[in-house]
PDB file of C-alpha atoms in Angstrom:
ATOM      1  CA  UNK I   1      -7.124   6.275  16.951  1.00 85.00           C
ATOM      2  CA  UNK I   2      -7.880   7.462  13.594  1.00 91.00           C
ATOM      3  CA  UNK I   3      -6.146   5.939  10.576  1.00 95.00           C
ATOM      4  CA  UNK I   4      -4.752   9.604   9.552  1.00 94.00           C
ATOM      5  CA  UNK I   5      -2.933   9.122  13.067  1.00 95.00           C
ATOM      6  CA  UNK I   6      -0.576   6.887  11.604  1.00 97.00           C
ATOM      7  CA  UNK I   7       2.484   8.809  10.137  1.00 97.00           C
ATOM      8  CA  UNK I   8       3.941   6.668   7.662  1.00 98.00           C
ATOM      9  CA  UNK I   9       1.819   4.281   5.577  1.00 99.00           C
ATOM     10  CA  UNK I  10       2.568   2.125   2.721  1.00 99.00           C
ATOM     11  CA  UNK I  11       0.136   0.370   0.018  1.00 98.00           C
ATOM     12  CA  UNK I  12       1.747  -2.467  -1.185  1.00 98.00           C
ATOM     13  CA  UNK I  13       0.382  -3.878  -4.632  1.00 96.00           C
ATOM     14  CA  UNK I  14      -1.189  -0.546  -5.504  1.00 91.00           C
ATOM     15  CA  UNK I  15      -1.406  -1.304  -9.529  1.00 88.00           C
ATOM     16  CA  UNK I  16      -3.317   1.493 -11.273  1.00 86.00           C
ATOM     17  CA  UNK I  17      -4.801   2.591  -7.951  1.00 91.00           C
ATOM     18  CA  UNK I  18      -3.250   4.783  -4.959  1.00 95.00           C
ATOM     19  CA  UNK I  19      -4.583   5.886  -1.444  1.00 97.00           C
ATOM     20  CA  UNK I  20      -4.007   9.351  -0.860  1.00 96.00           C
ATOM     21  CA  UNK I  21      -1.724   9.894   2.093  1.00 97.00           C
ATOM     22  CA  UNK I  22      -0.181   6.580   1.792  1.00 98.00           C
ATOM     23  CA  UNK I  23       3.279   5.595  -0.227  1.00 98.00           C
ATOM     24  CA  UNK I  24       1.720   3.693  -3.013  1.00 98.00           C
ATOM     25  CA  UNK I  25       4.256   0.722  -4.010  1.00 98.00           C
ATOM     26  CA  UNK I  26       3.909  -1.799  -7.114  1.00 97.00           C
ATOM     27  CA  UNK I  27       5.808  -3.404  -9.750  1.00 95.00           C
ATOM     28  CA  UNK I  28       4.331  -1.095 -12.189  1.00 92.00           C
ATOM     29  CA  UNK I  29       5.941   2.038 -13.015  1.00 90.00           C
ATOM     30  CA  UNK I  30       2.436   3.923 -12.458  1.00 89.00           C
ATOM     31  CA  UNK I  31       3.301   3.467  -8.580  1.00 95.00           C
ATOM     32  CA  UNK I  32       4.771   5.976  -6.476  1.00 96.00           C
ATOM     33  CA  UNK I  33       7.622   3.523  -5.879  1.00 97.00           C
ATOM     34  CA  UNK I  34       8.066   0.964  -8.748  1.00 97.00           C
ATOM     35  CA  UNK I  35       9.800  -2.575  -7.196  1.00 96.00           C
ATOM     36  CA  UNK I  36       9.516  -6.142  -7.080  1.00 97.00           C
ATOM     37  CA  UNK I  37       9.085  -7.334  -3.843  1.00 96.00           C
ATOM     38  CA  UNK I  38       9.828 -10.807  -4.767  1.00 96.00           C
ATOM     39  CA  UNK I  39      13.602  -9.655  -4.786  1.00 97.00           C
ATOM     40  CA  UNK I  40      14.179  -6.021  -3.945  1.00 98.00           C
ATOM     41  CA  UNK I  41      13.983  -4.641  -0.516  1.00 98.00           C
ATOM     42  CA  UNK I  42      11.660  -1.715   0.596  1.00 98.00           C
ATOM     43  CA  UNK I  43      13.257   1.606   0.496  1.00 98.00           C
ATOM     44  CA  UNK I  44      12.604   2.305   4.150  1.00 98.00           C
ATOM     45  CA  UNK I  45      14.488   2.242   7.298  1.00 98.00           C
ATOM     46  CA  UNK I  46      13.939  -0.590   9.789  1.00 98.00           C
ATOM     47  CA  UNK I  47      11.281  -0.078  12.228  1.00 98.00           C
ATOM     48  CA  UNK I  48      10.295   3.002  10.569  1.00 98.00           C
ATOM     49  CA  UNK I  49       6.704   2.487   8.716  1.00 99.00           C
ATOM     50  CA  UNK I  50       3.452   2.489  10.942  1.00 98.00           C
ATOM     51  CA  UNK I  51       0.803   0.785   8.578  1.00 99.00           C
ATOM     52  CA  UNK I  52       0.864  -1.342   5.691  1.00 99.00           C
ATOM     53  CA  UNK I  53      -2.278  -2.359   3.451  1.00 99.00           C
ATOM     54  CA  UNK I  54      -2.092  -4.799   0.754  1.00 98.00           C
ATOM     55  CA  UNK I  55      -4.966  -6.067  -0.955  1.00 97.00           C
ATOM     56  CA  UNK I  56      -4.782  -9.179  -3.320  1.00 96.00           C
ATOM     57  CA  UNK I  57      -1.055  -8.941  -3.781  1.00 97.00           C
ATOM     58  CA  UNK I  58       0.534 -11.600  -1.683  1.00 97.00           C
ATOM     59  CA  UNK I  59      -0.802 -14.416  -3.661  1.00 97.00           C
ATOM     60  CA  UNK I  60       0.931 -12.996  -6.923  1.00 96.00           C
ATOM     61  CA  UNK I  61       4.622 -12.633  -5.410  1.00 97.00           C
ATOM     62  CA  UNK I  62       6.874 -15.861  -6.096  1.00 97.00           C
ATOM     63  CA  UNK I  63       9.083 -15.228  -3.111  1.00 96.00           C
ATOM     64  CA  UNK I  64       6.638 -14.613  -0.495  1.00 93.00           C
ATOM     65  CA  UNK I  65       8.639 -15.195   2.355  1.00 95.00           C
ATOM     66  CA  UNK I  66      11.094 -12.461   1.220  1.00 97.00           C
ATOM     67  CA  UNK I  67       8.343  -9.878   0.827  1.00 97.00           C
ATOM     68  CA  UNK I  68       6.905 -10.916   4.138  1.00 97.00           C
ATOM     69  CA  UNK I  69      10.589 -10.386   5.805  1.00 97.00           C
ATOM     70  CA  UNK I  70      10.567  -7.043   4.174  1.00 98.00           C
ATOM     71  CA  UNK I  71       7.198  -5.944   5.242  1.00 99.00           C
ATOM     72  CA  UNK I  72       8.194  -7.134   8.968  1.00 98.00           C
ATOM     73  CA  UNK I  73      11.327  -5.482   8.769  1.00 98.00           C
ATOM     74  CA  UNK I  74      10.078  -1.849   8.001  1.00 99.00           C
ATOM     75  CA  UNK I  75       7.206  -2.099  10.342  1.00 98.00           C
ATOM     76  CA  UNK I  76       7.758  -0.711  13.910  1.00 98.00           C
ATOM     77  CA  UNK I  77       7.068  -2.737  16.961  1.00 97.00           C
ATOM     78  CA  UNK I  78       3.110  -2.996  16.946  1.00 96.00           C
ATOM     79  CA  UNK I  79       3.074  -1.772  13.485  1.00 97.00           C
ATOM     80  CA  UNK I  80      -0.206  -2.701  11.491  1.00 98.00           C
ATOM     81  CA  UNK I  81      -0.380  -4.931   8.639  1.00 99.00           C
ATOM     82  CA  UNK I  82      -3.474  -4.920   6.725  1.00 99.00           C
ATOM     83  CA  UNK I  83      -4.160  -7.621   4.054  1.00 99.00           C
ATOM     84  CA  UNK I  84      -6.783  -9.151   1.889  1.00 98.00           C
ATOM     85  CA  UNK I  85      -6.537 -12.099  -0.114  1.00 98.00           C
ATOM     86  CA  UNK I  86      -8.393 -15.121  -1.843  1.00 97.00           C
ATOM     87  CA  UNK I  87      -9.366 -17.971   0.225  1.00 97.00           C
ATOM     88  CA  UNK I  88      -7.821 -21.093  -0.400  1.00 97.00           C
ATOM     89  CA  UNK I  89     -10.890 -23.020  -1.408  1.00 96.00           C
ATOM     90  CA  UNK I  90     -12.327 -20.487  -4.186  1.00 95.00           C
ATOM     91  CA  UNK I  91     -11.855 -22.721  -7.162  1.00 92.00           C
ATOM     92  CA  UNK I  92     -12.958 -20.535 -10.189  1.00 82.00           C
ATOM     93  CA  UNK I  93     -10.828 -17.335  -9.650  1.00 84.00           C
ATOM     94  CA  UNK I  94      -8.114 -18.539  -7.387  1.00 91.00           C
ATOM     95  CA  UNK I  95      -7.132 -22.573  -7.332  1.00 91.00           C
ATOM     96  CA  UNK I  96      -7.218 -22.576 -11.260  1.00 90.00           C
ATOM     97  CA  UNK I  97      -5.453 -19.146 -11.526  1.00 92.00           C
ATOM     98  CA  UNK I  98      -1.943 -19.656 -12.919  1.00 92.00           C
ATOM     99  CA  UNK I  99      -0.973 -16.080 -11.464  1.00 93.00           C
ATOM    100  CA  UNK I 100      -1.857 -16.986  -7.963  1.00 95.00           C
ATOM    101  CA  UNK I 101       0.898 -18.867  -6.598  1.00 95.00           C
ATOM    102  CA  UNK I 102       0.208 -19.065  -2.834  1.00 96.00           C
ATOM    103  CA  UNK I 103      -3.004 -19.816  -1.178  1.00 96.00           C
ATOM    104  CA  UNK I 104      -4.283 -18.491   2.147  1.00 97.00           C
ATOM    105  CA  UNK I 105      -6.802 -19.522   4.904  1.00 97.00           C
ATOM    106  CA  UNK I 106      -7.518 -18.539   8.546  1.00 98.00           C
ATOM    107  CA  UNK I 107      -4.158 -20.496  10.008  1.00 96.00           C
ATOM    108  CA  UNK I 108      -1.858 -18.961   7.222  1.00 96.00           C
ATOM    109  CA  UNK I 109      -0.274 -16.662   9.668  1.00 96.00           C
ATOM    110  CA  UNK I 110      -0.133 -18.891  12.829  1.00 93.00           C
ATOM    111  CA  UNK I 111       3.072 -20.114  11.492  1.00 92.00           C
ATOM    112  CA  UNK I 112       4.369 -16.578  12.241  1.00 94.00           C
ATOM    113  CA  UNK I 113       3.073 -16.523  15.697  1.00 91.00           C
ATOM    114  CA  UNK I 114       5.433 -18.412  17.955  1.00 84.00           C
ATOM    115  CA  UNK I 115       2.870 -18.551  20.516  1.00 83.00           C
ATOM    116  CA  UNK I 116       0.831 -20.990  18.381  1.00 83.00           C
ATOM    117  CA  UNK I 117       4.379 -22.854  17.318  1.00 75.00           C
ATOM    118  CA  UNK I 118       5.608 -23.892  20.642  1.00 69.00           C
ATOM    119  CA  UNK I 119       7.794 -27.030  20.347  1.00 62.00           C
ATOM    120  CA  UNK I 120       8.353 -26.915  16.955  1.00 60.00           C
ATOM    121  CA  UNK I 121      11.238 -25.812  14.937  1.00 54.00           C
ATOM    122  CA  UNK I 122       9.284 -22.945  13.589  1.00 60.00           C
ATOM    123  CA  UNK I 123       8.899 -21.419  17.073  1.00 60.00           C
ATOM    124  CA  UNK I 124      12.360 -19.517  16.454  1.00 66.00           C
ATOM    125  CA  UNK I 125      10.851 -18.058  13.405  1.00 76.00           C
ATOM    126  CA  UNK I 126      12.610 -14.360  12.686  1.00 87.00           C
ATOM    127  CA  UNK I 127       9.287 -13.038  11.154  1.00 94.00           C
ATOM    128  CA  UNK I 128       6.761 -12.284  14.204  1.00 94.00           C
ATOM    129  CA  UNK I 129       3.359 -11.468  13.639  1.00 96.00           C
ATOM    130  CA  UNK I 130       0.164 -11.873  15.971  1.00 95.00           C
ATOM    131  CA  UNK I 131      -3.194 -12.108  14.354  1.00 96.00           C
ATOM    132  CA  UNK I 132      -5.466  -9.478  15.868  1.00 97.00           C
ATOM    133  CA  UNK I 133      -8.582 -10.459  13.351  1.00 98.00           C
ATOM    134  CA  UNK I 134      -9.419 -12.713  10.265  1.00 98.00           C
ATOM    135  CA  UNK I 135     -12.816 -11.819   8.367  1.00 98.00           C
ATOM    136  CA  UNK I 136     -14.660 -14.196   6.219  1.00 98.00           C
ATOM    137  CA  UNK I 137     -16.392 -12.732   2.926  1.00 98.00           C
ATOM    138  CA  UNK I 138     -18.957 -15.456   2.222  1.00 98.00           C
ATOM    139  CA  UNK I 139     -20.277 -16.355  -1.278  1.00 97.00           C
ATOM    140  CA  UNK I 140     -23.928 -16.138  -2.141  1.00 96.00           C
ATOM    141  CA  UNK I 141     -26.606 -17.539  -0.125  1.00 96.00           C
ATOM    142  CA  UNK I 142     -24.039 -18.744   2.361  1.00 97.00           C
ATOM    143  CA  UNK I 143     -24.018 -14.993   3.766  1.00 97.00           C
ATOM    144  CA  UNK I 144     -27.333 -15.485   5.195  1.00 97.00           C
ATOM    145  CA  UNK I 145     -26.746 -19.290   6.433  1.00 97.00           C
ATOM    146  CA  UNK I 146     -26.521 -19.856  10.612  1.00 98.00           C
ATOM    147  CA  UNK I 147     -22.813 -19.606  11.752  1.00 97.00           C
ATOM    148  CA  UNK I 148     -22.625 -23.061  12.783  1.00 97.00           C
ATOM    149  CA  UNK I 149     -23.502 -24.262   9.304  1.00 98.00           C
ATOM    150  CA  UNK I 150     -21.223 -21.821   7.253  1.00 97.00           C
ATOM    151  CA  UNK I 151     -18.493 -22.996   9.513  1.00 97.00           C
ATOM    152  CA  UNK I 152     -19.014 -26.606   8.666  1.00 98.00           C
ATOM    153  CA  UNK I 153     -19.382 -25.789   5.057  1.00 98.00           C
ATOM    154  CA  UNK I 154     -16.324 -23.545   5.034  1.00 97.00           C
ATOM    155  CA  UNK I 155     -14.276 -26.498   6.446  1.00 97.00           C
ATOM    156  CA  UNK I 156     -15.749 -29.161   3.976  1.00 97.00           C
ATOM    157  CA  UNK I 157     -16.899 -27.705   0.776  1.00 97.00           C
ATOM    158  CA  UNK I 158     -15.171 -25.585  -1.841  1.00 96.00           C
ATOM    159  CA  UNK I 159     -16.690 -22.361  -3.289  1.00 97.00           C
ATOM    160  CA  UNK I 160     -17.933 -21.180   0.533  1.00 98.00           C
ATOM    161  CA  UNK I 161     -15.605 -18.125   1.272  1.00 98.00           C
ATOM    162  CA  UNK I 162     -14.188 -15.774  -1.780  1.00 97.00           C
ATOM    163  CA  UNK I 163     -11.803 -13.984   0.217  1.00 98.00           C
ATOM    164  CA  UNK I 164     -10.330 -13.431   3.593  1.00 98.00           C
ATOM    165  CA  UNK I 165      -9.109 -10.200   5.322  1.00 99.00           C
ATOM    166  CA  UNK I 166      -6.301 -10.087   8.131  1.00 99.00           C
ATOM    167  CA  UNK I 167      -5.284  -7.713  10.613  1.00 98.00           C
ATOM    168  CA  UNK I 168      -1.841  -8.375  11.704  1.00 98.00           C
ATOM    169  CA  UNK I 169       0.539  -6.469  14.317  1.00 97.00           C
ATOM    170  CA  UNK I 170       4.336  -6.830  14.082  1.00 97.00           C
ATOM    171  CA  UNK I 171       6.112  -8.119  17.147  1.00 95.00           C
ATOM    172  CA  UNK I 172       9.542  -7.182  18.030  1.00 93.00           C
ATOM    173  CA  UNK I 173       9.466  -6.943  21.938  1.00 87.00           C
ATOM    174  CA  UNK I 174       7.299  -9.564  23.392  1.00 78.00           C
ATOM    175  CA  UNK I 175       7.092  -7.841  26.640  1.00 76.00           C
ATOM    176  CA  UNK I 176       5.721  -4.817  25.236  1.00 82.00           C
ATOM    177  CA  UNK I 177       2.745  -6.116  23.247  1.00 81.00           C
ATOM    178  CA  UNK I 178      -0.094  -3.630  22.520  1.00 84.00           C
ATOM    179  CA  UNK I 179      -2.330  -4.595  19.753  1.00 90.00           C
ATOM    180  CA  UNK I 180      -5.295  -2.505  18.666  1.00 94.00           C
ATOM    181  CA  UNK I 181      -8.877  -3.195  19.590  1.00 96.00           C
ATOM    182  CA  UNK I 182     -10.036  -5.687  16.320  1.00 97.00           C
ATOM    183  CA  UNK I 183     -12.989  -3.542  15.479  1.00 97.00           C
ATOM    184  CA  UNK I 184     -10.625  -0.421  14.945  1.00 97.00           C
ATOM    185  CA  UNK I 185      -8.143  -2.475  12.689  1.00 98.00           C
ATOM    186  CA  UNK I 186     -11.335  -3.719  10.578  1.00 98.00           C
ATOM    187  CA  UNK I 187     -12.603  -0.220  10.220  1.00 98.00           C
ATOM    188  CA  UNK I 188      -8.975   0.997   8.999  1.00 98.00           C
ATOM    189  CA  UNK I 189      -9.091  -1.786   6.439  1.00 99.00           C
ATOM    190  CA  UNK I 190     -12.448  -0.754   5.115  1.00 98.00           C
ATOM    191  CA  UNK I 191     -11.423   2.795   5.123  1.00 98.00           C
ATOM    192  CA  UNK I 192      -8.110   1.653   3.189  1.00 98.00           C
ATOM    193  CA  UNK I 193     -10.268  -0.536   0.548  1.00 97.00           C
ATOM    194  CA  UNK I 194     -12.867   2.268   0.053  1.00 97.00           C
ATOM    195  CA  UNK I 195      -9.963   5.068  -0.288  1.00 97.00           C
ATOM    196  CA  UNK I 196      -8.273   3.381  -3.460  1.00 96.00           C
ATOM    197  CA  UNK I 197      -8.766   5.541  -6.620  1.00 94.00           C
ATOM    198  CA  UNK I 198      -7.736   4.967  -9.742  1.00 90.00           C
ATOM    199  CA  UNK I 199      -4.449   7.010 -10.902  1.00 79.00           C
ATOM    200  CA  UNK I 200      -5.938   8.753 -14.105  1.00 68.00           C
ATOM    201  CA  UNK I 201      -2.835  11.204 -14.582  1.00 56.00           C
ATOM    202  CA  UNK I 202      -0.309   7.995 -14.732  1.00 50.00           C
ATOM    203  CA  UNK I 203      -2.810   5.947 -16.294  1.00 44.00           C
ATOM    204  CA  UNK I 204      -2.919   8.357 -19.354  1.00 42.00           C
ATOM    205  CA  UNK I 205       0.849   8.623 -19.736  1.00 37.00           C
TER     206      UNK I 205
END
């Protein structure tokens, strides 16, 4: 399946960029749709969106759970949510950044997957995502280290991983799960990221 096969696609946190073929959404009035996702609902019907891309946005949203609930609401069953965020142990640009209100690691979205939370109160969470992949972006010479050493360093040291990408699907019918292949989702993520263009027309207003 190609990314162009998805009919309704959103780019959340577009800033001064846009992705052609997507509805670009941001708090800035330079976006196609300007709204504050910390408190304003997405102007889309329930179960109407095929794919959502968001790059370095969720960490800035004060009411993160409201934003995530809106993303979940508008996505179709098996709808794709691709996002990239700073990694929790990045100190210089993440932990000390006063505008980064939330922190993420590879386990962050396990709290929205009932299969990972059996026996806990969160098992009945109404926001349900299944993680298909996560991908680390290692810093400096860690990129070239053996995987076992990188894994140890990531768990015990700061400033090993710069950012992390996720591929999630919205689950609304537990009997009919059909997640895409992780390699396809990684390719879609990379296409979205590379397709972002600075919106010159709106920037020059």
